[in-house]
C-alpha positions as a Markdown table, in Angstrom:
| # | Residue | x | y | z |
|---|---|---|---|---|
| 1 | Unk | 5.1 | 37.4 | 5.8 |
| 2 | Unk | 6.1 | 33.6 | 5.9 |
| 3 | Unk | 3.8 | 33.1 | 8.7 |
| 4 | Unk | 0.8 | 34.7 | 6.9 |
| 5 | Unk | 1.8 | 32.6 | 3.8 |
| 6 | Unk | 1.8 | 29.6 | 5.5 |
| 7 | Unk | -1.6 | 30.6 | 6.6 |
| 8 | Unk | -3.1 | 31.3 | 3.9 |
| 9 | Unk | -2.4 | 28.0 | 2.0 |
| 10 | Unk | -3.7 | 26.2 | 5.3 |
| 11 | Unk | -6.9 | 27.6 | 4.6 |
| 12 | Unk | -7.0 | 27.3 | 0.9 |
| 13 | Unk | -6.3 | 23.7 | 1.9 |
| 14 | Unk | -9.1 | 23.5 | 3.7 |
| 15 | Unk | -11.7 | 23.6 | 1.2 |
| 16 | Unk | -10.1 | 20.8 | -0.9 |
| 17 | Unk | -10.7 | 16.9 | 0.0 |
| 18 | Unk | -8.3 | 15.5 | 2.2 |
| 19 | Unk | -7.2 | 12.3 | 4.2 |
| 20 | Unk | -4.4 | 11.5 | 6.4 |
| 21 | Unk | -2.0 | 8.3 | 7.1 |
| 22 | Unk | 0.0 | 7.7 | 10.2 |
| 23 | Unk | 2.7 | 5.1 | 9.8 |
| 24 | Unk | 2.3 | 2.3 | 12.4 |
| 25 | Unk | 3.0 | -0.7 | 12.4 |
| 26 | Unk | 5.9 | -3.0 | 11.0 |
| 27 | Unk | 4.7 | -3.5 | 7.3 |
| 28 | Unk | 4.1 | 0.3 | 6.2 |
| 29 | Unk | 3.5 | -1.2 | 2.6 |
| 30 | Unk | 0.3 | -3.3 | 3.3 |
| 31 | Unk | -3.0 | -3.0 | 1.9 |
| 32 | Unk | -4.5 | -1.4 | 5.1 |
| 33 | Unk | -1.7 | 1.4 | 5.0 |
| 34 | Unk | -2.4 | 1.6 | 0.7 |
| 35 | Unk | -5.8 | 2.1 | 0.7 |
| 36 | Unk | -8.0 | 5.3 | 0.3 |
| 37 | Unk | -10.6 | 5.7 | 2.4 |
| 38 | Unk | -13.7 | 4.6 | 2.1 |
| 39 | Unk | -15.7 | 8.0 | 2.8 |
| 40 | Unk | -12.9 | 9.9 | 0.4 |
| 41 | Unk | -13.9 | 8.0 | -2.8 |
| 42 | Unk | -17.5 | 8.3 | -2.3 |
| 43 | Unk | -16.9 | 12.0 | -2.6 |
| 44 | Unk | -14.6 | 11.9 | -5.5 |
| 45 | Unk | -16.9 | 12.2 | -8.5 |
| 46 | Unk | -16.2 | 10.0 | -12.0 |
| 47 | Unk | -15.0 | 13.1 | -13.4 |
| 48 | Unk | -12.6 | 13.6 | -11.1 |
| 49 | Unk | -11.3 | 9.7 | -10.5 |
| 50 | Unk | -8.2 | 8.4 | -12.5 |
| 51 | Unk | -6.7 | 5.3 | -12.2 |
| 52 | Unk | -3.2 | 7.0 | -11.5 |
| 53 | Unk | -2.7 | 9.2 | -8.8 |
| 54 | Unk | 0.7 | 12.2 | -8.8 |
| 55 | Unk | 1.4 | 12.8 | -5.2 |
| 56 | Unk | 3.5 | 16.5 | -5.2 |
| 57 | Unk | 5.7 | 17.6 | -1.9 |
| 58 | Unk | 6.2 | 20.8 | -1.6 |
| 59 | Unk | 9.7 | 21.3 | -2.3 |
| 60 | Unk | 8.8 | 20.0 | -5.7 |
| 61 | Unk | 9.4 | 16.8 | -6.1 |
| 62 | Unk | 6.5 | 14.0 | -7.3 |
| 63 | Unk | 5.8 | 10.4 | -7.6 |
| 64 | Unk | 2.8 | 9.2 | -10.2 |
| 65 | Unk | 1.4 | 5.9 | -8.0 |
| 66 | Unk | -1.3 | 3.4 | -10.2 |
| 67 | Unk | -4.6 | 2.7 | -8.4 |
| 68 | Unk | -6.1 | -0.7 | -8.3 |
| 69 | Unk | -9.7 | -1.4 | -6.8 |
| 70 | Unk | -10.1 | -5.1 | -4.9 |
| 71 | Unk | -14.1 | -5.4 | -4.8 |
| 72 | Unk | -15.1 | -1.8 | -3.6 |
| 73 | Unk | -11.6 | -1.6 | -1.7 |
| 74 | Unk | -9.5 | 1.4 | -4.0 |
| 75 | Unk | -6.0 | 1.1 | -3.2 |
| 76 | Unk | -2.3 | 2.6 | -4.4 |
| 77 | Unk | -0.2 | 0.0 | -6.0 |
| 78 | Unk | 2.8 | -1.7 | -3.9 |
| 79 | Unk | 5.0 | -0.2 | -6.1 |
| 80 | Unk | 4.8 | 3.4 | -6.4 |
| 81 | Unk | 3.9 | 3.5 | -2.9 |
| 82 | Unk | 7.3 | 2.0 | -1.8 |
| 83 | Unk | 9.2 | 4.2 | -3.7 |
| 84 | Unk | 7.3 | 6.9 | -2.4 |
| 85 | Unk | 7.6 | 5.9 | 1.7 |
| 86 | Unk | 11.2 | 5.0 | 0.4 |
| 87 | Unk | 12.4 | 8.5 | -1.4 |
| 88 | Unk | 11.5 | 10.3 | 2.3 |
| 89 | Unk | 12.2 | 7.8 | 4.2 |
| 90 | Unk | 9.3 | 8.0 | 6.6 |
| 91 | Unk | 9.1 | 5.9 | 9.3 |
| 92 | Unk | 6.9 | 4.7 | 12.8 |
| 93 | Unk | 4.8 | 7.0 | 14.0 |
| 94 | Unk | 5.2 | 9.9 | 10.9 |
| 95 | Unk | 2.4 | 11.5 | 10.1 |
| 96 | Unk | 1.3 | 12.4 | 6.3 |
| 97 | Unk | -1.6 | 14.6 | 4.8 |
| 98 | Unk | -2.7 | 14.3 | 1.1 |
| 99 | Unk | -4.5 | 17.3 | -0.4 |
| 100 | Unk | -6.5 | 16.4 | -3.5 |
| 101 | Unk | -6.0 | 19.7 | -5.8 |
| 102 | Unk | -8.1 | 17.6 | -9.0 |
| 103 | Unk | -7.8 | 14.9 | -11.2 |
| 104 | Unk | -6.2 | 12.8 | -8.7 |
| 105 | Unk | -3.2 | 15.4 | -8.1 |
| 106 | Unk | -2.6 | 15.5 | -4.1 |
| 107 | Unk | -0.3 | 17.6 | -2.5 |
| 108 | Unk | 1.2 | 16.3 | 0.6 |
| 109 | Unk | 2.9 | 17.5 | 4.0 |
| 110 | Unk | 4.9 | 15.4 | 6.3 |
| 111 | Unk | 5.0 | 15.5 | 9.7 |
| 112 | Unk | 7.9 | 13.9 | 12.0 |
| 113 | Unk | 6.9 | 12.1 | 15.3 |
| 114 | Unk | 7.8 | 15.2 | 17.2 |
| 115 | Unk | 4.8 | 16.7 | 15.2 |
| 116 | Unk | 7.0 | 19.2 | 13.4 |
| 117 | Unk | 6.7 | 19.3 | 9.7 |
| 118 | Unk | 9.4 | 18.5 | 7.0 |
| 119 | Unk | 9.8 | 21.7 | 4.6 |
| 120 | Unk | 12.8 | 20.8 | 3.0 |
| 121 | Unk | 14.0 | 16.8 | 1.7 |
| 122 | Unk | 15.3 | 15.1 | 4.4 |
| 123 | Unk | 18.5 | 12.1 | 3.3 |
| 124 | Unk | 17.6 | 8.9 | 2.8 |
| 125 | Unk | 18.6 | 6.6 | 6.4 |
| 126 | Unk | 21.2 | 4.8 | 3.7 |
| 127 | Unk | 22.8 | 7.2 | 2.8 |
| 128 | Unk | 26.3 | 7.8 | 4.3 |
| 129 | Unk | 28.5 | 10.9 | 5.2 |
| 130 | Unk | 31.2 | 9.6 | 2.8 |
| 131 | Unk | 28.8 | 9.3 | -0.1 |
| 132 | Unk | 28.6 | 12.7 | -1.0 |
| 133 | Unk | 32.4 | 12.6 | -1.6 |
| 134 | Unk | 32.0 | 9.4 | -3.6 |
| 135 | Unk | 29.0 | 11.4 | -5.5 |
| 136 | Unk | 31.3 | 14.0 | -6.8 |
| 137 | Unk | 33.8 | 11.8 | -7.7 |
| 138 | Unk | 32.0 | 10.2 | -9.9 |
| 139 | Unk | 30.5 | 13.0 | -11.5 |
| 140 | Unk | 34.2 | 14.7 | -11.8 |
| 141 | Unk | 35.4 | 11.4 | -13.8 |
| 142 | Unk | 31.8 | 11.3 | -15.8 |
| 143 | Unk | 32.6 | 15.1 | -17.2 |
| 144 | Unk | 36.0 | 14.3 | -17.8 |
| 145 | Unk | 35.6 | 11.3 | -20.0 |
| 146 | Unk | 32.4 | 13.3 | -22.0 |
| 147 | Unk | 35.0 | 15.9 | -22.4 |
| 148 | Unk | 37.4 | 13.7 | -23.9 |
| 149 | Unk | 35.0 | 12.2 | -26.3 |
| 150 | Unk | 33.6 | 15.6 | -27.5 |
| 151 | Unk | 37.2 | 17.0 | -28.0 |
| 152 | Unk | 39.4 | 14.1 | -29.7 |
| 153 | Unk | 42.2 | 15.0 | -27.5 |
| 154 | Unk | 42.6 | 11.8 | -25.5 |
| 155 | Unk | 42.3 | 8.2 | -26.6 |
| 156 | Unk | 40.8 | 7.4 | -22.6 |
| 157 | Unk | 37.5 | 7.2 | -24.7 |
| 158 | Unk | 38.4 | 4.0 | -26.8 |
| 159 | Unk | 40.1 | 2.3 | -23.7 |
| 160 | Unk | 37.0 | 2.6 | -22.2 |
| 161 | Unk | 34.8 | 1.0 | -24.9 |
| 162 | Unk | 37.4 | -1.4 | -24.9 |
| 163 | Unk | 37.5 | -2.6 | -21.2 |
| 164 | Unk | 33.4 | -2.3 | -21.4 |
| 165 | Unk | 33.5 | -5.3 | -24.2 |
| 166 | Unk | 35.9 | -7.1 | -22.4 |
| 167 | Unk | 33.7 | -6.7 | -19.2 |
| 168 | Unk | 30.6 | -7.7 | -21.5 |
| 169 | Unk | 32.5 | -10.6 | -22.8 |
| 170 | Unk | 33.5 | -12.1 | -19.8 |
| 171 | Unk | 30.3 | -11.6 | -18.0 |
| 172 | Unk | 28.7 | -13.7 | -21.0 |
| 173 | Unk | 31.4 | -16.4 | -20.8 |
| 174 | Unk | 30.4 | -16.9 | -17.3 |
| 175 | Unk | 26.5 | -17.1 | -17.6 |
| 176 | Unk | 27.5 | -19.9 | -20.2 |
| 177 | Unk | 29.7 | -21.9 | -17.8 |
| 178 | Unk | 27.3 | -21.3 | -14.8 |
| 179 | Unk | 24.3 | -22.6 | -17.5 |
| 180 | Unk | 26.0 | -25.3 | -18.7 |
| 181 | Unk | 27.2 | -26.5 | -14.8 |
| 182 | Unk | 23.5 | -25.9 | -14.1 |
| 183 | Unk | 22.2 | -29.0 | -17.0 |
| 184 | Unk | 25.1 | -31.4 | -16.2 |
| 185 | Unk | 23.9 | -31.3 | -12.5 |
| 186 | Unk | 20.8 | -32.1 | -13.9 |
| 187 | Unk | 21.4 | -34.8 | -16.2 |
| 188 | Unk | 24.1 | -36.2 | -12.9 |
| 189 | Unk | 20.7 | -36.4 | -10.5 |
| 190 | Unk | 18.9 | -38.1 | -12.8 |
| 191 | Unk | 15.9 | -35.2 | -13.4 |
| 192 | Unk | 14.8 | -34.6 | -16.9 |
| 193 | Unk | 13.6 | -31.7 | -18.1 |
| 194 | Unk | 10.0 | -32.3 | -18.1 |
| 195 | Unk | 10.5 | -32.9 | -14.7 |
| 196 | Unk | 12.1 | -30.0 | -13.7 |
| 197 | Unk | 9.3 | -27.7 | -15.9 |
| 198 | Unk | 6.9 | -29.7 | -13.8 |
| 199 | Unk | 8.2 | -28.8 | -10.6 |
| 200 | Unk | 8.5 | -25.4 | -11.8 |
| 201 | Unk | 4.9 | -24.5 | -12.8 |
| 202 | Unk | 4.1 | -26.4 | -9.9 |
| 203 | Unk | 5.9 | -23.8 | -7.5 |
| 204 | Unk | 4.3 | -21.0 | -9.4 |
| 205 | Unk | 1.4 | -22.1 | -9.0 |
| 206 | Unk | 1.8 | -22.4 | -5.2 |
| 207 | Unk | 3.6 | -18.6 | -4.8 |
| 208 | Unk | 0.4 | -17.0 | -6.9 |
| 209 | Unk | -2.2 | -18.7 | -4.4 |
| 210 | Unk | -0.1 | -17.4 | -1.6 |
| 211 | Unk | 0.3 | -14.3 | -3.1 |
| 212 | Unk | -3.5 | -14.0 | -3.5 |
| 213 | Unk | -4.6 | -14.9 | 0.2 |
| 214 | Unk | -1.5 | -12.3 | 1.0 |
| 215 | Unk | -2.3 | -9.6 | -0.9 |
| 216 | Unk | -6.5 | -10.2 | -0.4 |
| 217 | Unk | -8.8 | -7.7 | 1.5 |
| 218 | Unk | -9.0 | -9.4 | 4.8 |
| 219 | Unk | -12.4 | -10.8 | 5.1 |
| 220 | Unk | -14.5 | -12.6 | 7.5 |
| 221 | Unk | -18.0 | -14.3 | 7.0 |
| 222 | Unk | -20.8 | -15.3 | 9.5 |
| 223 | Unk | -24.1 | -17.0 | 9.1 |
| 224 | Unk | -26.6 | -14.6 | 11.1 |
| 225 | Unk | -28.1 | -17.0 | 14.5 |
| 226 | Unk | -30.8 | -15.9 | 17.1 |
| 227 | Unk | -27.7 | -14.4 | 19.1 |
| 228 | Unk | -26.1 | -12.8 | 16.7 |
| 229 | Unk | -28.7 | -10.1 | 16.8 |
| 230 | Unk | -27.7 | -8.9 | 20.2 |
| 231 | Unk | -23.8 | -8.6 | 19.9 |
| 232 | Unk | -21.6 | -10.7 | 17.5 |
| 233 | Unk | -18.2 | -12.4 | 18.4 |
| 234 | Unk | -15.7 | -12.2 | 15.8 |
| 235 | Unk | -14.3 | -15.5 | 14.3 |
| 236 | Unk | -10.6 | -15.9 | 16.1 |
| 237 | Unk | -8.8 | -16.2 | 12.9 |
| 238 | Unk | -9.5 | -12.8 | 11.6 |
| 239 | Unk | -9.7 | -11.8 | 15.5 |
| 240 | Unk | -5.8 | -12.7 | 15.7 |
| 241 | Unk | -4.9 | -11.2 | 12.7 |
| 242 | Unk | -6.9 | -7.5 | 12.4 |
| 243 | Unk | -8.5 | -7.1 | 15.6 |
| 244 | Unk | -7.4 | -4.0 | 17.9 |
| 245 | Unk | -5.5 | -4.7 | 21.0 |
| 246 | Unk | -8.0 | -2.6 | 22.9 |
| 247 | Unk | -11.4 | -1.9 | 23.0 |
| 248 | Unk | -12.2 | 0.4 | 19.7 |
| 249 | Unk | -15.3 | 2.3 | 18.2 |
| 250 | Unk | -15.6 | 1.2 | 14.6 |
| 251 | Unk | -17.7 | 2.3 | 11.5 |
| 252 | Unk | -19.8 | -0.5 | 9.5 |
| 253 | Unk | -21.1 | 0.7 | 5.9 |
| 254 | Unk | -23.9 | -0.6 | 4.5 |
| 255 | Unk | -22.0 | -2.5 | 0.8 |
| 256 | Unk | -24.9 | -0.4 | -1.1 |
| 257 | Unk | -23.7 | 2.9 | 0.8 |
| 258 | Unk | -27.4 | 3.3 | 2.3 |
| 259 | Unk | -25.8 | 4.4 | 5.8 |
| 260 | Unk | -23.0 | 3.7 | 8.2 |
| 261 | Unk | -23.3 | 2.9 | 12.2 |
| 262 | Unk | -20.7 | 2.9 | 15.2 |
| 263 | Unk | -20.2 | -0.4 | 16.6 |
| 264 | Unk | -18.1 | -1.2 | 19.6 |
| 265 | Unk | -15.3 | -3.4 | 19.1 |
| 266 | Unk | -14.8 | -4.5 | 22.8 |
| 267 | Unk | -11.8 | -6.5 | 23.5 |
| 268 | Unk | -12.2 | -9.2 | 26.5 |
| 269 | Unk | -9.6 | -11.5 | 27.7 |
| 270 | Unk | -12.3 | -14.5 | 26.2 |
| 271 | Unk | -13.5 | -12.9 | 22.5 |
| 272 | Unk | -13.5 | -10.0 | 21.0 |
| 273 | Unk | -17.5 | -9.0 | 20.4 |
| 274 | Unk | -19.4 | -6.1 | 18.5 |
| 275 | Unk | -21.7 | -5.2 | 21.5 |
| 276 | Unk | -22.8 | -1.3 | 21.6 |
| 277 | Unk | -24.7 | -0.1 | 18.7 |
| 278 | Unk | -24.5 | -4.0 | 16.7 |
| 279 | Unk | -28.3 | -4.2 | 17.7 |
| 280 | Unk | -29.1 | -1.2 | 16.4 |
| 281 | Unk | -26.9 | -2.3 | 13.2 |
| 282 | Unk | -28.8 | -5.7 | 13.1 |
| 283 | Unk | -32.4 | -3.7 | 13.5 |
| 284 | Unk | -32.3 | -0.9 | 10.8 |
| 285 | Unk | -30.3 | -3.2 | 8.2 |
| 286 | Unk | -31.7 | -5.0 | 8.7 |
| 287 | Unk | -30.4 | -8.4 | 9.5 |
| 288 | Unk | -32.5 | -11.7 | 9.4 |
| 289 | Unk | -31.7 | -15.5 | 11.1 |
| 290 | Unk | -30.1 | -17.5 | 8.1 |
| 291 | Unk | -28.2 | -14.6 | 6.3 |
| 292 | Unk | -25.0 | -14.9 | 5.1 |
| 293 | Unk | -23.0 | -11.7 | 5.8 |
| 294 | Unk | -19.2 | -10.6 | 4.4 |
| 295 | Unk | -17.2 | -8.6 | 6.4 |
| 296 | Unk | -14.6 | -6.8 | 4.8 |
| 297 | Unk | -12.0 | -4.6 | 6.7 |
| 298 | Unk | -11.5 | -1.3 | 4.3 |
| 299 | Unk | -9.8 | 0.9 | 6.9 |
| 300 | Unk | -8.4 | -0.3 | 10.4 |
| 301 | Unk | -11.5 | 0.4 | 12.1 |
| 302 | Unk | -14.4 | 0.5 | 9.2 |
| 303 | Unk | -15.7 | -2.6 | 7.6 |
| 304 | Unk | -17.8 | -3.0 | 4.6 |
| 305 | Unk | -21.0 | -5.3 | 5.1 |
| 306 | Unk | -22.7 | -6.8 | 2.3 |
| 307 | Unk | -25.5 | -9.5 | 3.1 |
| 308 | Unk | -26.7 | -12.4 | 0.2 |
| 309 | Unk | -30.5 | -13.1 | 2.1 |
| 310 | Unk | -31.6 | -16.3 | 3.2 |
| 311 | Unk | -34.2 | -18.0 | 0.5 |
């Protein structure tokens, strides 16, 4: 009977969108691992879209993660998506389904490296043999204290509020100390407090620039030459950065979603080129000498083309 179950919802499965996500790769909280694919939205219809996305596993637990959109890039916010890859603890090489079921509601399997799935939670890698000990102890102590309050019995209540203001108190006393060290080192190197704001805004400034090349769709732009009609070498910057390590088949959509081609990504020892099927890119596009086109990488191997013509 469990097998026939299990069969069954496979093939109600079926009939609902789906995409998958395989964890590679050292930062499995990067755009390229948060985004939604590219093909999957274009079939998600407005009705259907939310900005907030429940992901459910199947032994009933859920996580809500916000969606943001970077140009025509749809992505799950850093957050949720870390507390989600954090609460399973999934790791290299796992593999995870999303099922939409409506309204942005996805129900997910997980699949270890061994390709067998997870039906039950698994512990968190942190988590230590001793903890569960530790766990009911301080549940035991918890009820015991609740008890105590709800009964009158025991005065343990009021010792406790006591030793909590003292904690309180003390740990007030020392941000005052530490605040008041903090302006008499000041006022000893000779900074004033304009400078310091100064400096401050100033290194704000600097971690939100960083923070917005980081966090940025990678991109890559080209000025379309004679050559570039026949095969296209990528610029070595993004080359370095998002090109495969071997040669790789990769899907180009037109930015206005009026088609998509296969372009080989071949990988030499020299540069890294779009050679097969580029030309036949370049011809139905179509692409003209002087235009400047945008490459953006939406998937590890699809990229979004949009083209401003030459005037």
């Amino acid at each position: 009977m469990g097998k026939n179950r299990g069969f069954g919802r496979i093939k109600e499965e079926r009939k609902n969108l789906s995409f998958f996500k395989i964890f590679q790769g050292a930062d499995l909280s990067s755009e390229c691992m948060r985004a939604l694919p590219y093909s999957f939205m274009k079939s998600i219809s407005s009705r259907e879209f939310t900005y907030k996305m429940v992901i459910r596993a199947q032994w009933g637990s859920s996580w809500e993660v916000a969606i943001s959109k970077n140009p025509r890039f749809h992505y799950m916010d850093k957050l949720g998506w870390s507390q989600f890859v954090s609460d399973n603890a999934l790791g290299e090489n796992e593999f995870v389904t999303f099922t939409h079921t409506g309204h942005m509601c996805f129900n997910v399997n997980f699949f270890e490296q061994n390709g067998k799935e997870l039906v039950v939670p698994r512990k968190p890698p942190s988590m230590a043999p001793s903890s569960g000990i530790k766990k009911e102890e301080g549940e035991s102590s918890y009820m015991n204290v609740k008890k105590e309050d709800e009964t009158g019995e025991s005065v343990g209540g009021v010792e406790l509020d006591a030793r909590k203001r003292k904690a309180v108190e003390s740990k007030a006393s020392k941000m005052k100390k530490s605040k008041s060290k903090k302006v008499v080192t000041s006022v000893e190197i000779g900074e004033s407090s304009r400078e310091a704001e100064y400096k401050f805004k100033t290194s704000m400034k600097k971690k939100r620039k960083i923070e917005k090349v980081t966090n940025g769709v990678p991109t890559f732009k080209i000025t379309v030459r004679k050559s570039y009609l026949k095969f296209l070498a990528i610029p070595k910057r993004f080359e370095e950065k998002h090109a495969p390590n071997e040669s790789k088949v990769f899907t180009i959509h037109h930015s206005e979603g009026k088609g998509s081609w296969k372009v080989l990504c071949l990988v030499r020892q020299a540069r890294t080129i779009f050679s097969s099927g580029w030309s036949k890119l370049a011809r139905e596009f179509p692409l003209n000498i002087g235009d400047r086109c945008t490459f953006q990488l939406i998937e590890p191997t699809e990229l979004l083309l949009t083209i401003k013509k030459d005037r």
